[in-house]
Short mmCIF file of C-alpha atoms in Angstrom, two decimals:
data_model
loop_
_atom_site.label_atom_id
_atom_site.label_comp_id
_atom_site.label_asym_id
_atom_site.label_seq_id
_atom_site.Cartn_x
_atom_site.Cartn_y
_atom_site.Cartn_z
CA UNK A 10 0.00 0.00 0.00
CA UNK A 11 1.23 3.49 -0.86
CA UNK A 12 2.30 5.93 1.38
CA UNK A 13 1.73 9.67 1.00
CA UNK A 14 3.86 11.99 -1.02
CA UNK A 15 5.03 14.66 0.14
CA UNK A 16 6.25 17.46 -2.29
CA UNK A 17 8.75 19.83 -1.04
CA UNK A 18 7.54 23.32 -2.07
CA UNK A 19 10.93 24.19 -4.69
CA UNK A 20 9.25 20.99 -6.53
CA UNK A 21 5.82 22.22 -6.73
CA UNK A 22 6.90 26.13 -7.96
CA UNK A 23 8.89 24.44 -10.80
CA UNK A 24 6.04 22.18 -11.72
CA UNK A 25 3.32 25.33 -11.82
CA UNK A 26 5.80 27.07 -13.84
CA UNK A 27 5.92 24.23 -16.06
CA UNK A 28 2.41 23.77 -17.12
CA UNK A 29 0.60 25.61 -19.30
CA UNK A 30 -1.47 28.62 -18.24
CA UNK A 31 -5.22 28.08 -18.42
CA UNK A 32 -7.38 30.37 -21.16
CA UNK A 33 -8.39 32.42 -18.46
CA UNK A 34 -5.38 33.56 -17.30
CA UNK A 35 -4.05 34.02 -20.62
CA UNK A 36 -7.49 36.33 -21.28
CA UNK A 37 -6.38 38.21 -18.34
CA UNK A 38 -3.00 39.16 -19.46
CA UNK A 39 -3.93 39.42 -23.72
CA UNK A 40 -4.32 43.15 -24.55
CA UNK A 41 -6.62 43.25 -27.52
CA UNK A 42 -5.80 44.27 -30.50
CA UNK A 43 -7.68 45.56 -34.12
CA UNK A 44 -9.55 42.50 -35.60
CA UNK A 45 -10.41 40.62 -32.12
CA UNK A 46 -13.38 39.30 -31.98
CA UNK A 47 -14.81 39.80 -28.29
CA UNK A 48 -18.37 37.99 -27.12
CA UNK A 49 -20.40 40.05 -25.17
CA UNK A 50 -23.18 38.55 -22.46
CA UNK A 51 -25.45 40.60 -20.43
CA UNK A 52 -28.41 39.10 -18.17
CA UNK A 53 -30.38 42.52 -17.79
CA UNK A 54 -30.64 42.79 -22.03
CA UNK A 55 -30.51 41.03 -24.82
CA UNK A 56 -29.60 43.56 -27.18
CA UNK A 57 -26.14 43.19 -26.13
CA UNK A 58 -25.40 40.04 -26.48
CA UNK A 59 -23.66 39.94 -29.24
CA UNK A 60 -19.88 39.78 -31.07
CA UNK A 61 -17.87 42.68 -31.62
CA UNK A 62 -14.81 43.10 -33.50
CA UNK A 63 -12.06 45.63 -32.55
CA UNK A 64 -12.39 48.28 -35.11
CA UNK A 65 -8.88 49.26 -37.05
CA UNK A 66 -9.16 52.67 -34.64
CA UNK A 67 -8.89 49.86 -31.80
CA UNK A 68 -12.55 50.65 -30.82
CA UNK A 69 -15.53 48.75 -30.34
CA UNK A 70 -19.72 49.76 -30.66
CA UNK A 71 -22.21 48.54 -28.42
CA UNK A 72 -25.88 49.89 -27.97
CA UNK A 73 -26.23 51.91 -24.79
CA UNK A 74 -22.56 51.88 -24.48
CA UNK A 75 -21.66 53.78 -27.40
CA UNK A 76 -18.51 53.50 -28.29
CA UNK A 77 -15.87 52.18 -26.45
CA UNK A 78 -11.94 52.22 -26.79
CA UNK A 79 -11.26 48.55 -26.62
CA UNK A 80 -7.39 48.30 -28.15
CA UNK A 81 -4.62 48.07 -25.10
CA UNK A 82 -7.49 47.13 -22.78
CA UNK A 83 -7.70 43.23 -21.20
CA UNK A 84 -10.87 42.20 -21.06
CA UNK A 85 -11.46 42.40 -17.66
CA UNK A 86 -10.14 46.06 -17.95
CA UNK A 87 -12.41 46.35 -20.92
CA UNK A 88 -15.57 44.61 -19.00
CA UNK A 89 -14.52 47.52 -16.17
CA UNK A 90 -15.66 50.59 -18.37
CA UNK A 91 -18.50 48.59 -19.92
CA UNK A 92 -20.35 48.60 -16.52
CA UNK A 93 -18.96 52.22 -15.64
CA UNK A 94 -20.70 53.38 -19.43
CA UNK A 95 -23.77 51.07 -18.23
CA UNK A 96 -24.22 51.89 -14.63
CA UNK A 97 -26.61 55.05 -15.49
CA UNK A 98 -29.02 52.26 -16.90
CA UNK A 99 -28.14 48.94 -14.97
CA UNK A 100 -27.80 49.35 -10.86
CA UNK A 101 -26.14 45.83 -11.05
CA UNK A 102 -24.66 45.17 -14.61
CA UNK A 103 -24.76 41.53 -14.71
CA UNK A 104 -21.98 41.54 -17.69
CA UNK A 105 -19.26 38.77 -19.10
CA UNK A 106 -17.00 39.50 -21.94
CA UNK A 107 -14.72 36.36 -23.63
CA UNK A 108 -12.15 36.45 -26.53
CA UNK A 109 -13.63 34.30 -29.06
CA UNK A 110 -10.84 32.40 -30.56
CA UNK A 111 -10.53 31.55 -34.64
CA UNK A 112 -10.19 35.08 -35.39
CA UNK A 113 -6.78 36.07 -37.38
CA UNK A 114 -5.23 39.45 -37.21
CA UNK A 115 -5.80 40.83 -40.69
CA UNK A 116 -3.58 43.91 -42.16
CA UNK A 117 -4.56 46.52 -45.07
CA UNK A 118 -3.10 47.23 -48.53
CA UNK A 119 -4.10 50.14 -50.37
CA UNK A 120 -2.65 51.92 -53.00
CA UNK A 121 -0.97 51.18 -56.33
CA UNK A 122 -1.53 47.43 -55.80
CA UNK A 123 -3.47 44.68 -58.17
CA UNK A 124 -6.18 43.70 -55.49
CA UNK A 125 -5.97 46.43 -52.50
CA UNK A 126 -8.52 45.26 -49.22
CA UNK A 127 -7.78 43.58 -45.64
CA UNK A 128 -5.34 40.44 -45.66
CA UNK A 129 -4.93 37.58 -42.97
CA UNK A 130 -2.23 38.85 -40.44
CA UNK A 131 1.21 36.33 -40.44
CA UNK A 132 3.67 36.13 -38.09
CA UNK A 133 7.01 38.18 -38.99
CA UNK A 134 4.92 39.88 -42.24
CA UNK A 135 6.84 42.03 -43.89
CA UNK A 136 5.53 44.75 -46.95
CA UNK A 137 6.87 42.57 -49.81
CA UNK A 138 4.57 39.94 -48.47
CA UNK A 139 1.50 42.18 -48.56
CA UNK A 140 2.09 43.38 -51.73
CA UNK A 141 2.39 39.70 -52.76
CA UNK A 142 -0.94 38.69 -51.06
CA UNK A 143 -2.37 42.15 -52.72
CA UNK A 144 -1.75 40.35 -55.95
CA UNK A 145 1.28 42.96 -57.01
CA UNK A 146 1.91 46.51 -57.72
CA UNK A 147 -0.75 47.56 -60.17
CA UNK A 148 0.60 47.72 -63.78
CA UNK A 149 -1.92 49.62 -66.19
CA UNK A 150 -0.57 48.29 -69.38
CA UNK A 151 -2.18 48.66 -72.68
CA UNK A 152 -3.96 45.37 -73.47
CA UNK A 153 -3.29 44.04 -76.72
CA UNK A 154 -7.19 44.71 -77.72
CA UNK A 155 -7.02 48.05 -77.00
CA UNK A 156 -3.25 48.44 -79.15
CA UNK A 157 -5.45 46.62 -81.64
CA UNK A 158 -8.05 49.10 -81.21
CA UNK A 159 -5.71 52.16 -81.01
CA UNK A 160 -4.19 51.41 -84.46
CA UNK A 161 -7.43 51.07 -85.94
CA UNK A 162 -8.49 54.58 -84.21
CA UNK A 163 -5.26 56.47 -84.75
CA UNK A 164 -6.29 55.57 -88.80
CA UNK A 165 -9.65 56.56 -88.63
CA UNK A 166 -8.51 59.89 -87.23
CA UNK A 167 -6.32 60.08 -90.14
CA UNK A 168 -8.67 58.98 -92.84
CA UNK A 169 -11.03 61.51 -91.05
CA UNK A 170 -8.10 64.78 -91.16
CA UNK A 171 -7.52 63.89 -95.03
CA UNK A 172 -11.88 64.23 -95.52
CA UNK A 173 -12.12 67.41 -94.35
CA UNK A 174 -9.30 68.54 -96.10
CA UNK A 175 -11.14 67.33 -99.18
CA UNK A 176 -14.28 68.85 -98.16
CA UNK A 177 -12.49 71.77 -97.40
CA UNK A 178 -10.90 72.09 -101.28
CA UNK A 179 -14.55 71.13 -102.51
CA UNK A 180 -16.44 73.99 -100.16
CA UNK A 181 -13.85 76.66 -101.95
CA UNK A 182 -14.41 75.34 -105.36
CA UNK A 183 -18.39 75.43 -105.33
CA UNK A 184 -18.28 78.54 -103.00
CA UNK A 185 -16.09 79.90 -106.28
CA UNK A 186 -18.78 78.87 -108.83
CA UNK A 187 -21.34 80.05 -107.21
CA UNK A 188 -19.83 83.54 -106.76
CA UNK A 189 -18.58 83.31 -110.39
CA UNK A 190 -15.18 83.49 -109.73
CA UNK A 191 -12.66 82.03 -112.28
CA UNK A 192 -9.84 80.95 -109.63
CA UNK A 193 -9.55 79.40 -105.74
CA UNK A 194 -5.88 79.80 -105.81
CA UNK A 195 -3.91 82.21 -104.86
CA UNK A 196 -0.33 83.13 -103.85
CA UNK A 197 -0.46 81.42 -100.68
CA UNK A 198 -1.67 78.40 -101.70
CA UNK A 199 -1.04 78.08 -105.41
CA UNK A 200 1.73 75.37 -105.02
CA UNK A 201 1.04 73.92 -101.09
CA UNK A 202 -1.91 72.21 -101.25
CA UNK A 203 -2.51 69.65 -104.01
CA UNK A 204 -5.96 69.17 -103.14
CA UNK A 205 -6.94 72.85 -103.94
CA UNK A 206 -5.11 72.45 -107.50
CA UNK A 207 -7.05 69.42 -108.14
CA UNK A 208 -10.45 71.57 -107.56
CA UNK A 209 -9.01 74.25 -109.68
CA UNK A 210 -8.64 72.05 -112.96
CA UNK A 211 -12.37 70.81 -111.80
CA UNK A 212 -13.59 74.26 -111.59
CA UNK A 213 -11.64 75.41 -115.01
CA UNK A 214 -13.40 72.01 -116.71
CA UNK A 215 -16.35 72.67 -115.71
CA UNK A 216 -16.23 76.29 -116.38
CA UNK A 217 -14.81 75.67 -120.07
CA UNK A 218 -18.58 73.44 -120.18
CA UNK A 219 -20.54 76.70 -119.20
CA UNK A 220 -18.44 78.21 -121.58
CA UNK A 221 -18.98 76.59 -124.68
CA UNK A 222 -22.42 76.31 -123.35
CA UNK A 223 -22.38 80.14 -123.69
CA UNK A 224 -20.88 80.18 -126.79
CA UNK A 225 -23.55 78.16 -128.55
CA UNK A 226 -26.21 80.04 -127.39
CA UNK A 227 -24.55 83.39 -128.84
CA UNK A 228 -24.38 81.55 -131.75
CA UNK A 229 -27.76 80.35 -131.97
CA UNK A 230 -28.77 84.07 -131.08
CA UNK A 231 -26.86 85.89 -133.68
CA UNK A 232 -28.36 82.82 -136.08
CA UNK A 233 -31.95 83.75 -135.47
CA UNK A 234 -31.30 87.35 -135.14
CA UNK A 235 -29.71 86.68 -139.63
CA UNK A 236 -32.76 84.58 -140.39
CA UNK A 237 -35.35 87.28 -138.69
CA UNK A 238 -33.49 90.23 -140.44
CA UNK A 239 -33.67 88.09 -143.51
CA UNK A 240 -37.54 87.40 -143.26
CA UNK A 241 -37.73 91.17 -142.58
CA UNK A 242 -36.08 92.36 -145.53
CA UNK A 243 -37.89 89.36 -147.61
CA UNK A 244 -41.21 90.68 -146.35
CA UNK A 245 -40.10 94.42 -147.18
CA UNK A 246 -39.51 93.45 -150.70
CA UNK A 247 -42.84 91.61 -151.32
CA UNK A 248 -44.31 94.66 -149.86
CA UNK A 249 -43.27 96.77 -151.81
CA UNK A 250 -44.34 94.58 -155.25
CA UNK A 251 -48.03 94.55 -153.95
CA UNK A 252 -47.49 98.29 -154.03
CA UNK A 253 -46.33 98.24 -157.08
CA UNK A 254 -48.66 95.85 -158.15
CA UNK A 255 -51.82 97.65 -156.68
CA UNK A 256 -50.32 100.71 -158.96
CA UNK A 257 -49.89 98.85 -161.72
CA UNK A 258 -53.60 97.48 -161.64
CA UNK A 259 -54.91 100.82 -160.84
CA UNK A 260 -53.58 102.07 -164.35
CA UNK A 261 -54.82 98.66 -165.77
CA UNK A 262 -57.91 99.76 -164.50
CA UNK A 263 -58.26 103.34 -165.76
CA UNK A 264 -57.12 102.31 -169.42
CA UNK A 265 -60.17 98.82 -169.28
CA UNK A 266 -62.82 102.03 -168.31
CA UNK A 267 -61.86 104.18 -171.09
CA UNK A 268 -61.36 100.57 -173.43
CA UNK A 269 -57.80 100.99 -174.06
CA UNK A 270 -57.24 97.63 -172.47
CA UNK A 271 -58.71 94.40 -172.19
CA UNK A 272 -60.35 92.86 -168.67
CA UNK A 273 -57.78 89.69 -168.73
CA UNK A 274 -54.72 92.52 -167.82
CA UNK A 275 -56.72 93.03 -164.92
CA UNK A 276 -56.67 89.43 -163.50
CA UNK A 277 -53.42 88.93 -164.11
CA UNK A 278 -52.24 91.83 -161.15
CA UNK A 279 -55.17 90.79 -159.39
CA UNK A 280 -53.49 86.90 -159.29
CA UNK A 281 -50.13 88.19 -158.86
CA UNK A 282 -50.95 90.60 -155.55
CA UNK A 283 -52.64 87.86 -154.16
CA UNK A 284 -49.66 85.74 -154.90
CA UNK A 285 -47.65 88.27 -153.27
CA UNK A 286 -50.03 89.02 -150.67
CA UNK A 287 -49.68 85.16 -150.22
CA UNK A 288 -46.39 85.15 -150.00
CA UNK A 289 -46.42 87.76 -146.99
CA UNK A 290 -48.32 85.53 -144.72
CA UNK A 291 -45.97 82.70 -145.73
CA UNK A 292 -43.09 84.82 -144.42
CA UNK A 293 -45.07 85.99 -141.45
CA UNK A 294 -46.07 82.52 -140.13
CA UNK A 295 -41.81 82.06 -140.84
CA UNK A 296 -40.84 84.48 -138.71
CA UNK A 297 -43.44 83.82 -135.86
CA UNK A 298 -41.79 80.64 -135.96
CA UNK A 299 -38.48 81.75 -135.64
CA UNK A 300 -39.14 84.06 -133.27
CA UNK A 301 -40.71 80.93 -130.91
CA UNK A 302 -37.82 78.77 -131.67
CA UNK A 303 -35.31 81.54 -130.63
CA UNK A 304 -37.46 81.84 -127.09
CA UNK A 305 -37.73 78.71 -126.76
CA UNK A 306 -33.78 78.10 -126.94
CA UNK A 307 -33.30 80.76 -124.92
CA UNK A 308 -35.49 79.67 -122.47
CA UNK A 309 -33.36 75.78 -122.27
CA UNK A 310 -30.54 77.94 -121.64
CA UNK A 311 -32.02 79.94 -119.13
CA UNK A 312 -33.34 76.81 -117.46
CA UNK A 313 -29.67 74.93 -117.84
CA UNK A 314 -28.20 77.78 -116.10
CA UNK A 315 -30.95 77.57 -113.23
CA UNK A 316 -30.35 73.83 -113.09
CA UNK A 317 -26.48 74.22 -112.70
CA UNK A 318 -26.77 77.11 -110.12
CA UNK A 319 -29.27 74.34 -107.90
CA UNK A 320 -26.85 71.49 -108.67
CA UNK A 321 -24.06 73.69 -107.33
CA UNK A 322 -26.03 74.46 -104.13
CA UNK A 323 -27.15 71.14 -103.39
CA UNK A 324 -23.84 70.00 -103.37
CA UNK A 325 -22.32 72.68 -101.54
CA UNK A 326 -25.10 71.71 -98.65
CA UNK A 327 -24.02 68.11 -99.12
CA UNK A 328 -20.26 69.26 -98.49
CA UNK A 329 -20.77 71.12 -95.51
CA UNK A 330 -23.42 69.00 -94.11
CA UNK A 331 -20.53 65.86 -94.64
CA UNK A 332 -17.84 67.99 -93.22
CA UNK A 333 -19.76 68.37 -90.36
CA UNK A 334 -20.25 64.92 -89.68
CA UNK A 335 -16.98 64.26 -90.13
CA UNK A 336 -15.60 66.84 -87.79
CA UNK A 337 -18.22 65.14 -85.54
CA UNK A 338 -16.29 61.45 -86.26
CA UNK A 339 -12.99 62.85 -85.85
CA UNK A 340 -13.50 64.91 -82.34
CA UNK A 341 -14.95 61.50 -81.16
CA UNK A 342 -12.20 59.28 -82.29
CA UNK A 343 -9.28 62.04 -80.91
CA UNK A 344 -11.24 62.01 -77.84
CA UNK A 345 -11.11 57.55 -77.84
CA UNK A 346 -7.30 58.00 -78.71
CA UNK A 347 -6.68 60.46 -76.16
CA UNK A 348 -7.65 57.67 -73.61
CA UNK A 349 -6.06 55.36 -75.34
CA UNK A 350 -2.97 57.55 -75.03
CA UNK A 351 -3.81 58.43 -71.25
CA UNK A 352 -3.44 55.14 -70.33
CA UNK A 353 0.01 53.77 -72.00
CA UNK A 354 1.28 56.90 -71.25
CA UNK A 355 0.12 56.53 -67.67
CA UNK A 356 1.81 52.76 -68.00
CA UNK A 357 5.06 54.40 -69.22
CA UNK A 358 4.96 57.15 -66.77
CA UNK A 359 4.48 54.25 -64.10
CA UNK A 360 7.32 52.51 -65.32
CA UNK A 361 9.95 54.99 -64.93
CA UNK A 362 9.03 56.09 -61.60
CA UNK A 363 9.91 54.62 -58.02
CA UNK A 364 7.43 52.84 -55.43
CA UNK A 365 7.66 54.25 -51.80
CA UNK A 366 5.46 52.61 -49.28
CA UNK A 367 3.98 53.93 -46.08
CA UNK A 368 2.80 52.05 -42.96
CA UNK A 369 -0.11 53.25 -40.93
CA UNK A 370 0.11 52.31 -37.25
CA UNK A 371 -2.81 52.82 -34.87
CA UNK A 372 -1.08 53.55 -31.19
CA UNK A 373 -3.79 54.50 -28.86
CA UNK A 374 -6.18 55.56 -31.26
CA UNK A 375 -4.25 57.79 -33.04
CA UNK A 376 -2.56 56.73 -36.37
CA UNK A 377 1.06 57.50 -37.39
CA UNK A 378 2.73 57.97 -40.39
CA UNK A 379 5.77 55.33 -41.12
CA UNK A 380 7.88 55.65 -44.15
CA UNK A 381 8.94 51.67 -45.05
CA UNK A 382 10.76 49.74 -47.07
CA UNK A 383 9.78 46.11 -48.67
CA UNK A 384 11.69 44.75 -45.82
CA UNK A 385 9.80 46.61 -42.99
CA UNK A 386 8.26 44.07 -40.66
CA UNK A 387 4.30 44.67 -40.47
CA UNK A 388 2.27 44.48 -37.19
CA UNK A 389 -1.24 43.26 -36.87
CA UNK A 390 -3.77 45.76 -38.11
CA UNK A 391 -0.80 47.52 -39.69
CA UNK A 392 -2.24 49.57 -43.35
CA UNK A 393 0.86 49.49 -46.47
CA UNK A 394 -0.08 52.18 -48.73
CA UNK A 395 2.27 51.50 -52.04
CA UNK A 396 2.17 54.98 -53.80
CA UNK A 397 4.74 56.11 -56.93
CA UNK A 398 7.27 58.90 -56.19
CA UNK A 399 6.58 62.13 -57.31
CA UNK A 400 8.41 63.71 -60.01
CA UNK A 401 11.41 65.66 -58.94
CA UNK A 402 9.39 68.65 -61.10
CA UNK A 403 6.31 68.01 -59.05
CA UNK A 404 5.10 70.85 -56.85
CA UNK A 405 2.06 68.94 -55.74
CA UNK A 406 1.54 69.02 -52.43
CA UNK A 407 1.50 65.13 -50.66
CA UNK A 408 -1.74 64.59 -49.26
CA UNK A 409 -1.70 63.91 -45.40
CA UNK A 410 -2.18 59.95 -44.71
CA UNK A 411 -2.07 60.19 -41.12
CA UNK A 412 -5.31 62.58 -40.92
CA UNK A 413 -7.30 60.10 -43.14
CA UNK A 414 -5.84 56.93 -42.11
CA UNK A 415 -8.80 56.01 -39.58
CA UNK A 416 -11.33 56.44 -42.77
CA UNK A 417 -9.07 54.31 -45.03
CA UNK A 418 -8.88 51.47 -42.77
CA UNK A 419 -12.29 51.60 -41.39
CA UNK A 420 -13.31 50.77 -45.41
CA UNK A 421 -10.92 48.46 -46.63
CA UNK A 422 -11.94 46.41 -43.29
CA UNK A 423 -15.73 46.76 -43.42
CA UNK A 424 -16.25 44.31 -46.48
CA UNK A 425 -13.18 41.81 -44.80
CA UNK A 426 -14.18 41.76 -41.28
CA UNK A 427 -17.97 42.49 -40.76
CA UNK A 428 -19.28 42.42 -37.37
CA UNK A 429 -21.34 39.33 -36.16
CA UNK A 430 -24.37 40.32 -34.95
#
């Protein structure tokens, strides 16, 4: 049978020391930190039971309690200003708070990184790893669509330049016919632009058609204006044989009353001043006719010349109607290549600058301002903000990242650690 044991009391310090504490003396002694979660009980209301994570400013919410500066605080400590904040509305407070455990220490990237947002806390993190978890620094490189894209927009803009150059050349040339002047060119631009000499030779053509056009009407003109002086004279002459005639059978006449002469003398300058009466009306209805034809000419030419003045300003409409639409085209696709250009310029401009990162530390509520290298060990709750170096020519002021730290955190951590209710 065995005795008793008797442990001398050197024995049974080094044994305590030995074993390992129990959770709630390591509760006691834990400060908490950002991203604890911490499990709230309370008898007198059930509103506040509940979990709570420690905000990135190292505080915690709570109805009735408001809010409360958890970070640096045990939990008893913690439980201690609870029931001081709830003693106006509980006599007795009947309240238990207990670190829930599962809950990793997360830190923040923000910045010029791939995939910025909250990232599971390791053990001796540096920056270079939370860039790595962040997916990289951020590289806005021209995909090979959009070079596609850009060489296809870079030629419509030139496709849309040379139009309007056209347009231009074509606007002067009918503006010129129009106006009736002979020549777009002048000293300036006689031998630069090709286009306008091109519209020249058009507008010479084309006035060489009017031209001939022109002539052939003169022509015509001076044609009916022979045949009607002609007719004229013709009739002149016939009327001056009735005359005669008329005489001639008035003496005819006088010598049948007094019987010198015989009746048939009579009928024969009767016949012939009809015939030449006759003849008159022939050359009447001859000239009527000419006279039509030469109105009727004149009006075609009239009518041609109205036709080519409408043609002209139908087309000049068209022109400046398509220039335009083509300035239109061209102002969008500058303004699609001028984003085009934004952005690998932006990638080359990345490219030959240097990254600087910056750690945000929350001590006591109040965030700090760390300038860090990729070898910079991280803490828990810790934000990296990876930002590009300024130009050496750059007078822009560097926005403070201490002020707004608290506001940066607090939303790259709402979406990764959301309170349980």
């Amino acid at each position: 049978m065995l005795g008793k044991v008797t442990w001398p009391p050197l024995a049974i310090a080094l044994l305590a020391g030995m074993l390992p504490p129990s959770p709630a003396v390591g509760q006691a002694s834990y400060t908490l930190q950002p991203g604890d979660t911490v499990q709230v009980w309370m008898a007198q209301s059930q509103d506040l039971r509940r979990d709570v994570v420690v905000g990135p400013d190292g505080g915690i919410s709570l109805p009735l309690a408001g809010h409360v500066l958890a970070q640096g605080q045990t939990l008893l400590e913690l439980e201690q200003t609870l029931r001081e904040r709830l003693r106006p509305l509980f006599r007795q407070a009947d309240l238990t708070l207990m670190l829930r455990p599962g809950r990793d220490a997360v830190i923040y990237v923000v910045g010029e990184v791939t995939e910025p947002g909250a990232f599971p806390y390791r053990s001796n993190m540096t920056v270079l790893h939370a860039i790595a978890v962040a997916g990289g620094i951020y590289r806005a490189a021209v995909l090979p669509a959009d070079q596609d894209r850009s060489v296809i927009v870079a030629r419509q803009v030139d496709d849309g330049k040379q139009r309007l150059r056209e347009l231009s050349a074509r606007i002067l040339r009918l503006e010129g016919e129009i106006a009736g002047r002979s020549s777009i060119l002048d000293d300036s631009n006689a031998s630069q632009d090709p286009l306008l000499v091109q519209e020249q030779a058009l507008m010479e053509a084309r006035a060489l058609t009017v031209a001939t056009l022109e002539d052939a009407q003169r022509q015509a003109k001076q044609l009916n204006d022979r045949n009607m002086q002609a007719l004229e004279e013709q009739v002149e002459t016939v009327t001056r044989r009735i005359e005669l005639a008329r005489d001639r059978l008035k003496s005819v006449s006088n010598l049948i009353a007094r019987g010198g002469a015989e009746s048939s003398q009579r009928n024969r300058h009767e016949a012939e001043i009809a015939e030449l009466e006759g003849r008159i009306s022939a050359l009447t209805t001859e000239m009527v006719a000419t006279e039509r034809a030469a109105n009727a000419e004149t009006a075609r030419y009239q009518a041609a010349r109205q036709e080519r003045q409408t043609q002209l300003l139908t087309d000049l409409q068209a022109a400046r109607r398509a220039y335009d639409e083509t300035t239109e085209r061209l102002s969008d696709s500058k303004r699609i290549m001028s984003i085009y250009g934004a952005s690998a310029s932006a990638a080359q401009d990345r490219s030959e600058r240097t990254i600087g990162y910056v750690i945000i530390r929350m001590r006591d509520g109040i965030a700090s301002e760390l300038e860090a290298a990729e070898t910079s060990v991280l803490q828990p709750g810790d934000l990296v903000r990876v930002r590009y170096a300024e130009h050496p020519q750059s007078t822009a002021a560097t926005p403070n990242l201490a002020a707004s730290a608290s506001t940066a955190i607090g939303r790259a951590s709402t979406s990764a650690v959301p309170e349980t209710q």
